[in-house]
PDB file of C-alpha atoms in Angstrom:
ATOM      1  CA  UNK V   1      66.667 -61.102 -60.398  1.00  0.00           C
ATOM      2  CA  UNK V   2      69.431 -62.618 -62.143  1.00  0.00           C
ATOM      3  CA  UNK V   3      71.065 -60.925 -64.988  1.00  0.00           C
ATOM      4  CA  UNK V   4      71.756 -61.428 -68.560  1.00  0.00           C
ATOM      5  CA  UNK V   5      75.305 -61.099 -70.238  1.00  0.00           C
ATOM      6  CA  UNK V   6      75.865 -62.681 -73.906  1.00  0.00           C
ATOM      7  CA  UNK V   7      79.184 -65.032 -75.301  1.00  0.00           C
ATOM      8  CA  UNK V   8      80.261 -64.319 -78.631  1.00  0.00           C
ATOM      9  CA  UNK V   9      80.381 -67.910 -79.600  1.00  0.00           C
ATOM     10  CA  UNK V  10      78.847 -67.891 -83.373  1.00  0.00           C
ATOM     11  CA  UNK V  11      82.007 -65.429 -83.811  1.00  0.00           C
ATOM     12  CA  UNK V  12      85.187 -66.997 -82.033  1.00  0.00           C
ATOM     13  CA  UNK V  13      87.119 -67.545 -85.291  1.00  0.00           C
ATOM     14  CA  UNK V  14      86.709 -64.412 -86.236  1.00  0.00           C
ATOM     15  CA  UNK V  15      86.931 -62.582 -83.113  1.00  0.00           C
ATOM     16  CA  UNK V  16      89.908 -65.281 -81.936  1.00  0.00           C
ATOM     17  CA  UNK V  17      91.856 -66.528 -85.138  1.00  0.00           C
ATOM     18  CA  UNK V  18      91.698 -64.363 -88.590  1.00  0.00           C
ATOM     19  CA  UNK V  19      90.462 -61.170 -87.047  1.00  0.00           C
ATOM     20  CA  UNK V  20      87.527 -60.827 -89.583  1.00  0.00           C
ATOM     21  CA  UNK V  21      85.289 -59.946 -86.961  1.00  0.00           C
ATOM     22  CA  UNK V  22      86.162 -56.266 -84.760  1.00  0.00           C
ATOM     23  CA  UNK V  23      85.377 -56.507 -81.364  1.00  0.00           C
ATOM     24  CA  UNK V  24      83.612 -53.238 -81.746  1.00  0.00           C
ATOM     25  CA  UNK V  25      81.384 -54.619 -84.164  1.00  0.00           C
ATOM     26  CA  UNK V  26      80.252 -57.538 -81.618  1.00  0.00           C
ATOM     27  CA  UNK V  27      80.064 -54.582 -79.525  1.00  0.00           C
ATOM     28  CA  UNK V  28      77.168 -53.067 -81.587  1.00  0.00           C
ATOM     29  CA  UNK V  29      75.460 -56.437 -82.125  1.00  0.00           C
ATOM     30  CA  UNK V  30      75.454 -57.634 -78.274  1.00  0.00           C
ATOM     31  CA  UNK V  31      73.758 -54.047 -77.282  1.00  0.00           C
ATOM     32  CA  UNK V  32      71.076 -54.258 -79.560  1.00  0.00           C
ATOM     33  CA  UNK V  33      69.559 -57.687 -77.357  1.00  0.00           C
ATOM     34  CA  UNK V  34      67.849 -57.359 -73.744  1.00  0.00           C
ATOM     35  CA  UNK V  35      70.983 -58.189 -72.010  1.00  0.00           C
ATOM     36  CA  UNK V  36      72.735 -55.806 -69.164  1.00  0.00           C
ATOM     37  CA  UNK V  37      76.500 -57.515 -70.205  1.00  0.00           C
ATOM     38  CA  UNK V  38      78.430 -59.227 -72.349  1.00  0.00           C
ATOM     39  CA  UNK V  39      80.666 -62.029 -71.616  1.00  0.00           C
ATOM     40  CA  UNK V  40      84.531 -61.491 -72.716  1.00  0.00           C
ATOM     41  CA  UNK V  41      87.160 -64.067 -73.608  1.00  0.00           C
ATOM     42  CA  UNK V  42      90.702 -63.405 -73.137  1.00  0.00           C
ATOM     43  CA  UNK V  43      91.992 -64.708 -76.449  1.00  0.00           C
ATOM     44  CA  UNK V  44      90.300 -62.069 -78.442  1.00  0.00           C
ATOM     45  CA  UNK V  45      93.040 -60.964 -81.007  1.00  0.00           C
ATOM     46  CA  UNK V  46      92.416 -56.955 -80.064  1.00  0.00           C
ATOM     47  CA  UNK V  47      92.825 -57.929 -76.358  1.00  0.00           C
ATOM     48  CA  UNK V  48      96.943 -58.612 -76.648  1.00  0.00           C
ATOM     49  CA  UNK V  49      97.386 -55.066 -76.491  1.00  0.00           C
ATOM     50  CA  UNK V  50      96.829 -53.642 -72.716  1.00  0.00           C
ATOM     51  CA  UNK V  51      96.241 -50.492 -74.310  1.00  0.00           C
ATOM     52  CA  UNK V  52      92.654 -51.695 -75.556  1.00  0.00           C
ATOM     53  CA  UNK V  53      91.761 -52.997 -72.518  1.00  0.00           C
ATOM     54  CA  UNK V  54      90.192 -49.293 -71.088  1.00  0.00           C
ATOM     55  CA  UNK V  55      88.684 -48.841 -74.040  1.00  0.00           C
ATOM     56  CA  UNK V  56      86.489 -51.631 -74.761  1.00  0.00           C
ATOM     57  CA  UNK V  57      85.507 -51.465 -71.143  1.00  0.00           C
ATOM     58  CA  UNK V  58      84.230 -47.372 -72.092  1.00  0.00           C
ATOM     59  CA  UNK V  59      82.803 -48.768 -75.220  1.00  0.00           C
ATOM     60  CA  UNK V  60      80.878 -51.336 -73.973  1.00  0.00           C
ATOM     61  CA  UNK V  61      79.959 -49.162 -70.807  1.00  0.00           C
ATOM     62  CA  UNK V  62      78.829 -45.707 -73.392  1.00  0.00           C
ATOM     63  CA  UNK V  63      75.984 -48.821 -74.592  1.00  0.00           C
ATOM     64  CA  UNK V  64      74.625 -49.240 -71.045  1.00  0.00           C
ATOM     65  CA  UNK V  65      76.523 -52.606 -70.771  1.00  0.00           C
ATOM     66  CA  UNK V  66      79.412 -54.871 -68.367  1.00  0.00           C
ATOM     67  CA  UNK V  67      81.961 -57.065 -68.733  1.00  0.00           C
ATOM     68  CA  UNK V  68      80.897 -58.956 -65.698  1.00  0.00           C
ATOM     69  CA  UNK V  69      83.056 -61.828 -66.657  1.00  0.00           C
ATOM     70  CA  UNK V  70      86.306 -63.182 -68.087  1.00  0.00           C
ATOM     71  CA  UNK V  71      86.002 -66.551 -69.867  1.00  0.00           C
ATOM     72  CA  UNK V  72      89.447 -68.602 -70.089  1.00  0.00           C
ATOM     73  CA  UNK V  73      91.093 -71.818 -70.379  1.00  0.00           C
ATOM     74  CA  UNK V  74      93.973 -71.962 -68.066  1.00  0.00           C
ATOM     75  CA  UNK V  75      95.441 -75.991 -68.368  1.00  0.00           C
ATOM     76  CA  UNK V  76      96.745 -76.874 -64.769  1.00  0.00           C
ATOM     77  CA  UNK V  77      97.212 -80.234 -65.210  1.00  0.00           C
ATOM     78  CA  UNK V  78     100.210 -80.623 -67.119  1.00  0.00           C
ATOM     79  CA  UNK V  79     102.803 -82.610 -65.766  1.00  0.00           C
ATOM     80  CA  UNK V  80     105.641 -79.729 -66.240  1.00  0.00           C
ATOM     81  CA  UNK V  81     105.875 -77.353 -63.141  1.00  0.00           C
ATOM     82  CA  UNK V  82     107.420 -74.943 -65.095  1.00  0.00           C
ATOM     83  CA  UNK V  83     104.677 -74.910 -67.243  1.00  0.00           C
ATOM     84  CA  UNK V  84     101.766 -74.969 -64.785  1.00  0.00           C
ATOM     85  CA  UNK V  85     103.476 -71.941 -63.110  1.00  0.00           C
ATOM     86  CA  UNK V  86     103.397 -70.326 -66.419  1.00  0.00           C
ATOM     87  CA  UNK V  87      99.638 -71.193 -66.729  1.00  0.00           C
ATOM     88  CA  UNK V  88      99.082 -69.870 -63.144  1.00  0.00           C
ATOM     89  CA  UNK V  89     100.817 -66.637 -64.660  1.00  0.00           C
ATOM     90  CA  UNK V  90      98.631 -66.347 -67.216  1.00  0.00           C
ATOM     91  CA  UNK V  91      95.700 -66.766 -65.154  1.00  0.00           C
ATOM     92  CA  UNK V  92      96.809 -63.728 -62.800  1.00  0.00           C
ATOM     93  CA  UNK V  93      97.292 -61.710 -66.218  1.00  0.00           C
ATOM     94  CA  UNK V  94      93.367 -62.681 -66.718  1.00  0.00           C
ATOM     95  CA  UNK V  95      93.088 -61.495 -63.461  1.00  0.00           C
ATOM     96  CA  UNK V  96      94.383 -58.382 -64.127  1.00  0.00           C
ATOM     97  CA  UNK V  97      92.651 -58.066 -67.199  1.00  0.00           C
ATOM     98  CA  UNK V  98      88.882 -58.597 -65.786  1.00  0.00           C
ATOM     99  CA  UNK V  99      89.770 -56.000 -63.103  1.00  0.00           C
ATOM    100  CA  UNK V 100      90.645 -53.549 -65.866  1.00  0.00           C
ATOM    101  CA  UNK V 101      87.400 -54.509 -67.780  1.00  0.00           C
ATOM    102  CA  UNK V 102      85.123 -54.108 -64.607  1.00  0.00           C
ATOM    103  CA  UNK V 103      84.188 -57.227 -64.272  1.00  0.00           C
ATOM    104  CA  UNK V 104      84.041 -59.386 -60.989  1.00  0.00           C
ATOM    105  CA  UNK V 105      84.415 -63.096 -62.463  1.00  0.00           C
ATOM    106  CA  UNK V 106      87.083 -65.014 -64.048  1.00  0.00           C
ATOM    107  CA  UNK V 107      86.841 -68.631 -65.018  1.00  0.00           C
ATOM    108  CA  UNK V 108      89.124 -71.006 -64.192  1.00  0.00           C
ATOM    109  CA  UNK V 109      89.582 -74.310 -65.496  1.00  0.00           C
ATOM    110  CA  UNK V 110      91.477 -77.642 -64.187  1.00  0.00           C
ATOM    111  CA  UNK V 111      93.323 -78.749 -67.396  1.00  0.00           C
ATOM    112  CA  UNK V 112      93.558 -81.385 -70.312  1.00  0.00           C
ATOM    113  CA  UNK V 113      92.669 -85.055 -69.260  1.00  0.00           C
ATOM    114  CA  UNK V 114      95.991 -86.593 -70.369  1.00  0.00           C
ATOM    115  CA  UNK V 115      95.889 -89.979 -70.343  1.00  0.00           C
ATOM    116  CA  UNK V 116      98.548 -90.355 -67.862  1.00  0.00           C
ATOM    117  CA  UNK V 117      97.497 -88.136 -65.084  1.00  0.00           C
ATOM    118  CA  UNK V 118      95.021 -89.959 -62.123  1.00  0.00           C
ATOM    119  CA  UNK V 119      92.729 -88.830 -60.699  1.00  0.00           C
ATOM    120  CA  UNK V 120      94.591 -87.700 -57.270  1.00  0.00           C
ATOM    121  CA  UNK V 121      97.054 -86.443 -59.122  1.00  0.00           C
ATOM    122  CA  UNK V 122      95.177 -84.249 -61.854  1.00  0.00           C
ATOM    123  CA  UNK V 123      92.817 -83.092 -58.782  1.00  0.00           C
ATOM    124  CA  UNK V 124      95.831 -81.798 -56.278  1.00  0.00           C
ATOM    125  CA  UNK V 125      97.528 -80.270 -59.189  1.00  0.00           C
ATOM    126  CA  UNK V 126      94.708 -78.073 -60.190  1.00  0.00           C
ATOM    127  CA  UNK V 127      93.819 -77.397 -56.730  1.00  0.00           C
ATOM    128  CA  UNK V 128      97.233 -75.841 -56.328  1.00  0.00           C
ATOM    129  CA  UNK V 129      97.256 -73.743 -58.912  1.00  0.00           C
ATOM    130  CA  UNK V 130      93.747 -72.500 -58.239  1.00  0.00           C
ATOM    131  CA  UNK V 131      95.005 -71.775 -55.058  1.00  0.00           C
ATOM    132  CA  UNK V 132      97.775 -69.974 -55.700  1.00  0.00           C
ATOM    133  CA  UNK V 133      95.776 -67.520 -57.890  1.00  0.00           C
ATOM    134  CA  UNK V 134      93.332 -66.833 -54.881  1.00  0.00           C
ATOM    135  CA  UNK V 135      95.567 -64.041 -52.933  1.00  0.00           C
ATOM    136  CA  UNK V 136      95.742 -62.065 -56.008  1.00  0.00           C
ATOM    137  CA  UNK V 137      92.270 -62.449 -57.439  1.00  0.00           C
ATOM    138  CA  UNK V 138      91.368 -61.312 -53.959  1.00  0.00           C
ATOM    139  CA  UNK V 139      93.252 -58.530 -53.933  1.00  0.00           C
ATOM    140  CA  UNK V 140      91.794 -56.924 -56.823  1.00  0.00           C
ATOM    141  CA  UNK V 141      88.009 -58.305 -55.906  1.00  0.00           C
ATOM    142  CA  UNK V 142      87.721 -61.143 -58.377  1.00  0.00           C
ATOM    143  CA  UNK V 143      85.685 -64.026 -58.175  1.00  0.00           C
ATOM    144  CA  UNK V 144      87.544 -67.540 -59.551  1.00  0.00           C
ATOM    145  CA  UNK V 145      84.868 -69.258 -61.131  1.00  0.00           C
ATOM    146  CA  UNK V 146      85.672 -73.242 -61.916  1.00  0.00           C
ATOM    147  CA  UNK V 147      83.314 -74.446 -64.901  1.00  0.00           C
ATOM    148  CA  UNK V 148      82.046 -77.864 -65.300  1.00  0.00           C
ATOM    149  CA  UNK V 149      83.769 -77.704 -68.911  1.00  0.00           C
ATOM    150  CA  UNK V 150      83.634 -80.094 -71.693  1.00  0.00           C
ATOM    151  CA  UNK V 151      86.477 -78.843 -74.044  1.00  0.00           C
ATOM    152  CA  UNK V 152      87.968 -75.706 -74.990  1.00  0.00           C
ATOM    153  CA  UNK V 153      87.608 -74.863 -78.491  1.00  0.00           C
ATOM    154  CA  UNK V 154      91.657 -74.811 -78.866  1.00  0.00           C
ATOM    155  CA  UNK V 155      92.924 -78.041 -76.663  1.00  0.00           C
ATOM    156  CA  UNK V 156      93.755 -81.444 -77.578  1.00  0.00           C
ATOM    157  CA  UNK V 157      91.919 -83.545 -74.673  1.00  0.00           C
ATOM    158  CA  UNK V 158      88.666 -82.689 -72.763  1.00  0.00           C
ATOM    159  CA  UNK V 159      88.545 -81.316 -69.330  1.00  0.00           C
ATOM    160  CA  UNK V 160      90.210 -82.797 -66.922  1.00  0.00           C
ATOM    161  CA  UNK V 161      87.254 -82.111 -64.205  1.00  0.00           C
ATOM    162  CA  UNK V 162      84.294 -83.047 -66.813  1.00  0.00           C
ATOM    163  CA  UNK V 163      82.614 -86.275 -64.894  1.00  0.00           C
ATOM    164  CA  UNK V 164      80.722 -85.132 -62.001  1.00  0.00           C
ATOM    165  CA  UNK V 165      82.770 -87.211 -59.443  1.00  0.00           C
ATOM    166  CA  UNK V 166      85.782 -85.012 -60.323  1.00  0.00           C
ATOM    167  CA  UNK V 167      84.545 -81.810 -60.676  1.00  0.00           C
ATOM    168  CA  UNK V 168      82.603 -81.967 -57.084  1.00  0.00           C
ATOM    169  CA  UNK V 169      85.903 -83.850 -55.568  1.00  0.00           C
ATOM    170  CA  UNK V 170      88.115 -80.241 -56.722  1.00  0.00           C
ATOM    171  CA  UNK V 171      85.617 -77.788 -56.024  1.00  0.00           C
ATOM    172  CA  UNK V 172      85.137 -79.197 -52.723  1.00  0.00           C
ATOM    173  CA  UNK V 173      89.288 -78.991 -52.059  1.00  0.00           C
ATOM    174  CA  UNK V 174      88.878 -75.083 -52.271  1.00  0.00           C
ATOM    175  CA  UNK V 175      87.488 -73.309 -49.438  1.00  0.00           C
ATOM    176  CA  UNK V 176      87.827 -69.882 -50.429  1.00  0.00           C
ATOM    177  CA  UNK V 177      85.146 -67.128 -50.297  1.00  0.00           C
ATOM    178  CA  UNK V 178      86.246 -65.726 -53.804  1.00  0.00           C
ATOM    179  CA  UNK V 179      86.023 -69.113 -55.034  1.00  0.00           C
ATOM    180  CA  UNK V 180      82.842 -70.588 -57.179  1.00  0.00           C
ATOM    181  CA  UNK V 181      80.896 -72.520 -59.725  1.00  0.00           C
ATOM    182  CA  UNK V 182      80.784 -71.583 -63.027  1.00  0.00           C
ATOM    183  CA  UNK V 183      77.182 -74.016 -63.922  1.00  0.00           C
ATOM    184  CA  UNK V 184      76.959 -75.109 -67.740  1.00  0.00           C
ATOM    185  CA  UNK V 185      74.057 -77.226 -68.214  1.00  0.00           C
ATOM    186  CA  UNK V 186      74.506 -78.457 -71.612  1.00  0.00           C
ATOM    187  CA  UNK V 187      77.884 -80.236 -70.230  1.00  0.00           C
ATOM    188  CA  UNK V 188      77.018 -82.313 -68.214  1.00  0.00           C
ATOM    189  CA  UNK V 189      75.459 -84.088 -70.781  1.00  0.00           C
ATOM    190  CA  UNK V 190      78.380 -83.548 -73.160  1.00  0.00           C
ATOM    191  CA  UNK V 191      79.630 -86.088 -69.607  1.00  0.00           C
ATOM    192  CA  UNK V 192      76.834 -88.758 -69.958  1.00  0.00           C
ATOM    193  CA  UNK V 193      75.770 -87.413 -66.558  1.00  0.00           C
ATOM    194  CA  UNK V 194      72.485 -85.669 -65.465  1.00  0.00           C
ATOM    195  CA  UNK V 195      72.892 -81.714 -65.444  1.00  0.00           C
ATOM    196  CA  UNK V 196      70.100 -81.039 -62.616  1.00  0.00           C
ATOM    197  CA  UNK V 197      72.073 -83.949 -60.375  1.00  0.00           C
ATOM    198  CA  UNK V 198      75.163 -82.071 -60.380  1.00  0.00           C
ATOM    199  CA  UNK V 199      73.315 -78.864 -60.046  1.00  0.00           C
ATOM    200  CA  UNK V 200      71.998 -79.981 -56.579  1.00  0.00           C
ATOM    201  CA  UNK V 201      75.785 -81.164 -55.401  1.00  0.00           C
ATOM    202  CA  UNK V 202      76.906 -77.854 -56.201  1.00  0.00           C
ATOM    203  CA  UNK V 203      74.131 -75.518 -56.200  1.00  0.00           C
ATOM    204  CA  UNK V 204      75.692 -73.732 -52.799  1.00  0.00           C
ATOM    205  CA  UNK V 205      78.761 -73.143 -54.466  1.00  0.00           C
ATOM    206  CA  UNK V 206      77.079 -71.501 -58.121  1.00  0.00           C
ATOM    207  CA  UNK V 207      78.514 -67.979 -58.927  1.00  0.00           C
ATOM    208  CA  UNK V 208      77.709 -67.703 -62.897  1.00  0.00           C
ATOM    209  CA  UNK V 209      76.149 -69.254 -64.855  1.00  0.00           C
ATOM    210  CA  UNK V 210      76.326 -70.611 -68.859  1.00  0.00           C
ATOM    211  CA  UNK V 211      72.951 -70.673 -70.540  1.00  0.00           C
ATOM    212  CA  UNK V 212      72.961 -73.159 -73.610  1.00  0.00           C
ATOM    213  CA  UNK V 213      71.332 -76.308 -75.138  1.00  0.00           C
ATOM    214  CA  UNK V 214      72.464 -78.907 -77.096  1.00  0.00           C
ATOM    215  CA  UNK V 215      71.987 -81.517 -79.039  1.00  0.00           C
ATOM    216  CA  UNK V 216      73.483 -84.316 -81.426  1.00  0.00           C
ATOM    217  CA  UNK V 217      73.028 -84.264 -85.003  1.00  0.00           C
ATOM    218  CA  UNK V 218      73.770 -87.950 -85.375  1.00  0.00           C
ATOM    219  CA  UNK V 219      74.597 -91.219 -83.395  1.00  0.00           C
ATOM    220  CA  UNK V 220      74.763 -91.103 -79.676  1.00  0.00           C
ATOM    221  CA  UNK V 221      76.555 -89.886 -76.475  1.00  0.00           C
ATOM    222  CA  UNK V 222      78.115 -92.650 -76.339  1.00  0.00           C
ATOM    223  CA  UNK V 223      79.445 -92.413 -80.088  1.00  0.00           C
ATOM    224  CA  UNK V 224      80.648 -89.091 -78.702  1.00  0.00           C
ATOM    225  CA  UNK V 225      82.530 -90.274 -75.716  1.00  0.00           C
ATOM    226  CA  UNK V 226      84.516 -93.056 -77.792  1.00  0.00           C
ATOM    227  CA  UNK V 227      85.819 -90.275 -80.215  1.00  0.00           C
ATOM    228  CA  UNK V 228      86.574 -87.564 -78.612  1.00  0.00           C
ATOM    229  CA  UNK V 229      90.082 -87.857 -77.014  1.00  0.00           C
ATOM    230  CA  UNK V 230      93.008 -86.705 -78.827  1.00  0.00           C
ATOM    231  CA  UNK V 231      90.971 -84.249 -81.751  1.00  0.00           C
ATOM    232  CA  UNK V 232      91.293 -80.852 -81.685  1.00  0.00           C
ATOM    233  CA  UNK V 233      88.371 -79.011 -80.579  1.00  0.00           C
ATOM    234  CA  UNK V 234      84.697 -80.101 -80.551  1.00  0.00           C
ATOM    235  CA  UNK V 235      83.405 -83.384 -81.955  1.00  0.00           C
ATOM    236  CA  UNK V 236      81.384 -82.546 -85.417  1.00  0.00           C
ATOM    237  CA  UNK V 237      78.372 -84.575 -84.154  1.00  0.00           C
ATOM    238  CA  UNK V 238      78.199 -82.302 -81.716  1.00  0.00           C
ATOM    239  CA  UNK V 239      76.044 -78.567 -82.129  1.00  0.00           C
ATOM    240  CA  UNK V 240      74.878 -76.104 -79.816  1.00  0.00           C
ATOM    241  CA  UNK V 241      71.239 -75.426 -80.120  1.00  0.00           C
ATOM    242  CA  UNK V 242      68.366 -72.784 -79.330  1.00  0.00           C
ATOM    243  CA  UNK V 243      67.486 -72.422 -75.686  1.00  0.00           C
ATOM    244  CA  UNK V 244      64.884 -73.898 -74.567  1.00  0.00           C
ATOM    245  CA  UNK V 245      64.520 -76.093 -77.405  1.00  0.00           C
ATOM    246  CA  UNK V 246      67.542 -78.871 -76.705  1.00  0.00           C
ATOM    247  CA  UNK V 247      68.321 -81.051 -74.214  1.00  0.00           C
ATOM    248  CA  UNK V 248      67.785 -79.026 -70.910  1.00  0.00           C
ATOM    249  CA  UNK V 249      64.766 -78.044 -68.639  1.00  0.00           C
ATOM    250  CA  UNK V 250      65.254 -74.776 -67.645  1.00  0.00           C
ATOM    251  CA  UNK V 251      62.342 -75.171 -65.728  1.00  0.00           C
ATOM    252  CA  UNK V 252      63.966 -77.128 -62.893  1.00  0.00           C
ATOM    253  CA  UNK V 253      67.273 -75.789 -63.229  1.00  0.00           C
ATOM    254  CA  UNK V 254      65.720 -72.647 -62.213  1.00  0.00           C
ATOM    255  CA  UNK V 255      63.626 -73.997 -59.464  1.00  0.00           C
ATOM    256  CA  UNK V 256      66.998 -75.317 -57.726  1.00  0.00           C
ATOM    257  CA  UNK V 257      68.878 -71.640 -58.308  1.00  0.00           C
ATOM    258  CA  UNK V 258      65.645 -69.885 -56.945  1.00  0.00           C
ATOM    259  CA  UNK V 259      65.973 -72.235 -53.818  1.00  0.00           C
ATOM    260  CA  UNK V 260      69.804 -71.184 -53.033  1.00  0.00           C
ATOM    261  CA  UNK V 261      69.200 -67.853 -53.131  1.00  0.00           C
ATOM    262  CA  UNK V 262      70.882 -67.103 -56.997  1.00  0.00           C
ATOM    263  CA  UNK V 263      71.055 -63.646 -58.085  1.00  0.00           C
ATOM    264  CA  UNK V 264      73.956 -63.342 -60.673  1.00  0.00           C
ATOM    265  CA  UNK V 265      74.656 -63.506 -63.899  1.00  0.00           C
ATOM    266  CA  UNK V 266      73.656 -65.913 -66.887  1.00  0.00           C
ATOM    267  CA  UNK V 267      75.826 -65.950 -70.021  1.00  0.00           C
ATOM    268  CA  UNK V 268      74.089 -67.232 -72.723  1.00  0.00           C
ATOM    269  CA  UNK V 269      76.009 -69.099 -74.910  1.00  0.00           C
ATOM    270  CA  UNK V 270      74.378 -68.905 -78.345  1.00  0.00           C
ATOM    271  CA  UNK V 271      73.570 -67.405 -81.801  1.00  0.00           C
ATOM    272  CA  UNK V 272      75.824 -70.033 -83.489  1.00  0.00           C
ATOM    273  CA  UNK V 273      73.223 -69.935 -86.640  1.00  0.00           C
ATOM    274  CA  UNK V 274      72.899 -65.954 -85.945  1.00  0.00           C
ATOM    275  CA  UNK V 275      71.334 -62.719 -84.268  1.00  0.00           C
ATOM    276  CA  UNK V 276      68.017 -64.116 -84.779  1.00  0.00           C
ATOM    277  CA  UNK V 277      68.840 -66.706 -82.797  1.00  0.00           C
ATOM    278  CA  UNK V 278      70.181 -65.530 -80.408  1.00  0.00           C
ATOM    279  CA  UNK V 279      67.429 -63.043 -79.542  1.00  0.00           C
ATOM    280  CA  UNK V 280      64.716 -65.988 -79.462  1.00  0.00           C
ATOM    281  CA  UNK V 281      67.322 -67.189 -76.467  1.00  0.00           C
ATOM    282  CA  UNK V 282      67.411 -64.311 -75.038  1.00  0.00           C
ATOM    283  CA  UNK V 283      63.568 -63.920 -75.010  1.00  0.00           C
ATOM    284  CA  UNK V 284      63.030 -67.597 -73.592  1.00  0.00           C
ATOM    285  CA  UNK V 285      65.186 -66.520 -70.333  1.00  0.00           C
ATOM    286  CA  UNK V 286      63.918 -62.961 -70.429  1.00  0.00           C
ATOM    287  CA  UNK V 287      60.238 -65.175 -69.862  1.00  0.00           C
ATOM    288  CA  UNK V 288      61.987 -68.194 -67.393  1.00  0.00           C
ATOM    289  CA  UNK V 289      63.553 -64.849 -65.526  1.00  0.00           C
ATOM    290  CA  UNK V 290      60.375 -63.365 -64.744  1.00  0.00           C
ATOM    291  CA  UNK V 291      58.291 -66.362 -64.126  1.00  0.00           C
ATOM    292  CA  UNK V 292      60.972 -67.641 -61.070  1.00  0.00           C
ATOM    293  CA  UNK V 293      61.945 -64.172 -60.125  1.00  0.00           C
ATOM    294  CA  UNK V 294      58.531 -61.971 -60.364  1.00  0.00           C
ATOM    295  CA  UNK V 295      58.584 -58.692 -59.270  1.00  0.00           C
TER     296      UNK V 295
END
């Protein structure tokens, strides 16, 4: 059966920005909820010392928990090598940092769509870079794990790889066997595209998984598509929701995972209107778990 790990993302301002949040006090939230791990982000403000990286990895562990993954936003697409090699040195620090934590995945991400880059161009340039972390992520037995990403909460344009025909065009340039999908749902619709038809061009290829829903508070997709280039973060019309109660059917989703043989983990991304919420999330997948993987 597939296993449950839980994002912080009701807290990344705190956690990320103005350090109001500890990470030890996520710590003792996360353990309290039916989960076996909890997600980690590499821009956590306690994480810039290497000394603390042992130690959340005990105090996570002395709950009964894993860091099975590393979620970062490595931007490979920018037209400066010198800066792209600096981004492909980060990304080995990540590397370095999930081995440390325990954990066996590490997203990756293509880069900012900047409106000058094509689409050749923008694909063989994250491709490279991908590549060139694969030796060392082998090394120390990590996973890369390429998300079908909508927008980090800190960049300028949206993912480079967010339209289906992109995404499927780079992950099928890398032929690697510590190479994989990282499948988010909810962002494919954040694309104007149909989550489930991605999910069967890449279901082969799906390592992790992000469990969300969304919705819109107001106007359209295609309000959200004309206004989201060139603003910081996410579009305000835009809010993650309760699982199982947005936009997604977890009911197929799972039917297609169940067919390729997935047994990893799910990360739910959630609880952005609190713990309460968050554990109703937790007990819809605790329920779609056990219905598509009895026994």
């Amino acid at each position: 059966m597939p296993k449950l790990a839980a994002f912080p993302k009701a807290f990344m301002h705190a956690l990320c920005k103005d350090g109001s949040m500890k990470l030890a006090t996520w710590i003792e939230l996360a353990s309290q909820l039916d989960i076996e791990g909890l997600e980690w982000y590499a821009g956590f403000l306690e994480m810039q010392d290497t000394h603390n990286w042992k130690l959340f990895r005990k105090m996570v562990e002395d709950k009964g928990k894993v860091i099975p993954m590393m979620c970062c936003s490595p931007d490979f697409t920018h037209p400066s090598k010198t800066f792209r090699q600096k981004e492909i040195d980060k990304q080995k620090y990540w590397i370095d940092m999930t081995h440390t934590l325990g954990g066996s995945c590490c997203r990756v991400l293509s880069g900012q769509r900047r409106p000058e880059l094509t689409i050749q161009e923008g694909v063989k340039l994250a491709a490279d870079c991908i590549q060139s972390c694969l030796p060392y992520a082998e090394e120390r037995n990590i996973t890369l794990i390429l998300e079908n990403h909508y927008k980090d909460d800190f960049w300028e344009y949206p993912e480079f790889a967010q339209k289906m025909d992109v995404f499927t065009q780079l992950v099928d340039s890398i032929d690697h066997p510590n190479f994989g999908v990282n499948y988010d749902p909810s962002n494919a619709f954040l694309a104007g595209e149909d989550p489930l038809e991605l999910l069967k061009k890449v279901s082969q290829r799906v390592v992790t998984m992000h469990a969300s829903d969304r919705y819109l508070k107001f106007g359209t997709i295609e309000d959200l598509r004309n206004e989201e280039d060139g603003a910081l973060g996410y579009a305000k019309r835009l809010s993650h929701g309760e699982i199982g109660k947005g936009l997604n059917d977890y009911d197929a989703i799972f039917t297609e995972l169940k067919r390729v043989g997935f047994d990893s983990w799910i990360s739910i991304e959630d609880g952005v209107e609190g713990m309460d919420q968050l554990e109703r999330s937790v007990a819809f997948l605790r329920n779609k778990l056990a219905q598509y993987w009895p026994g």
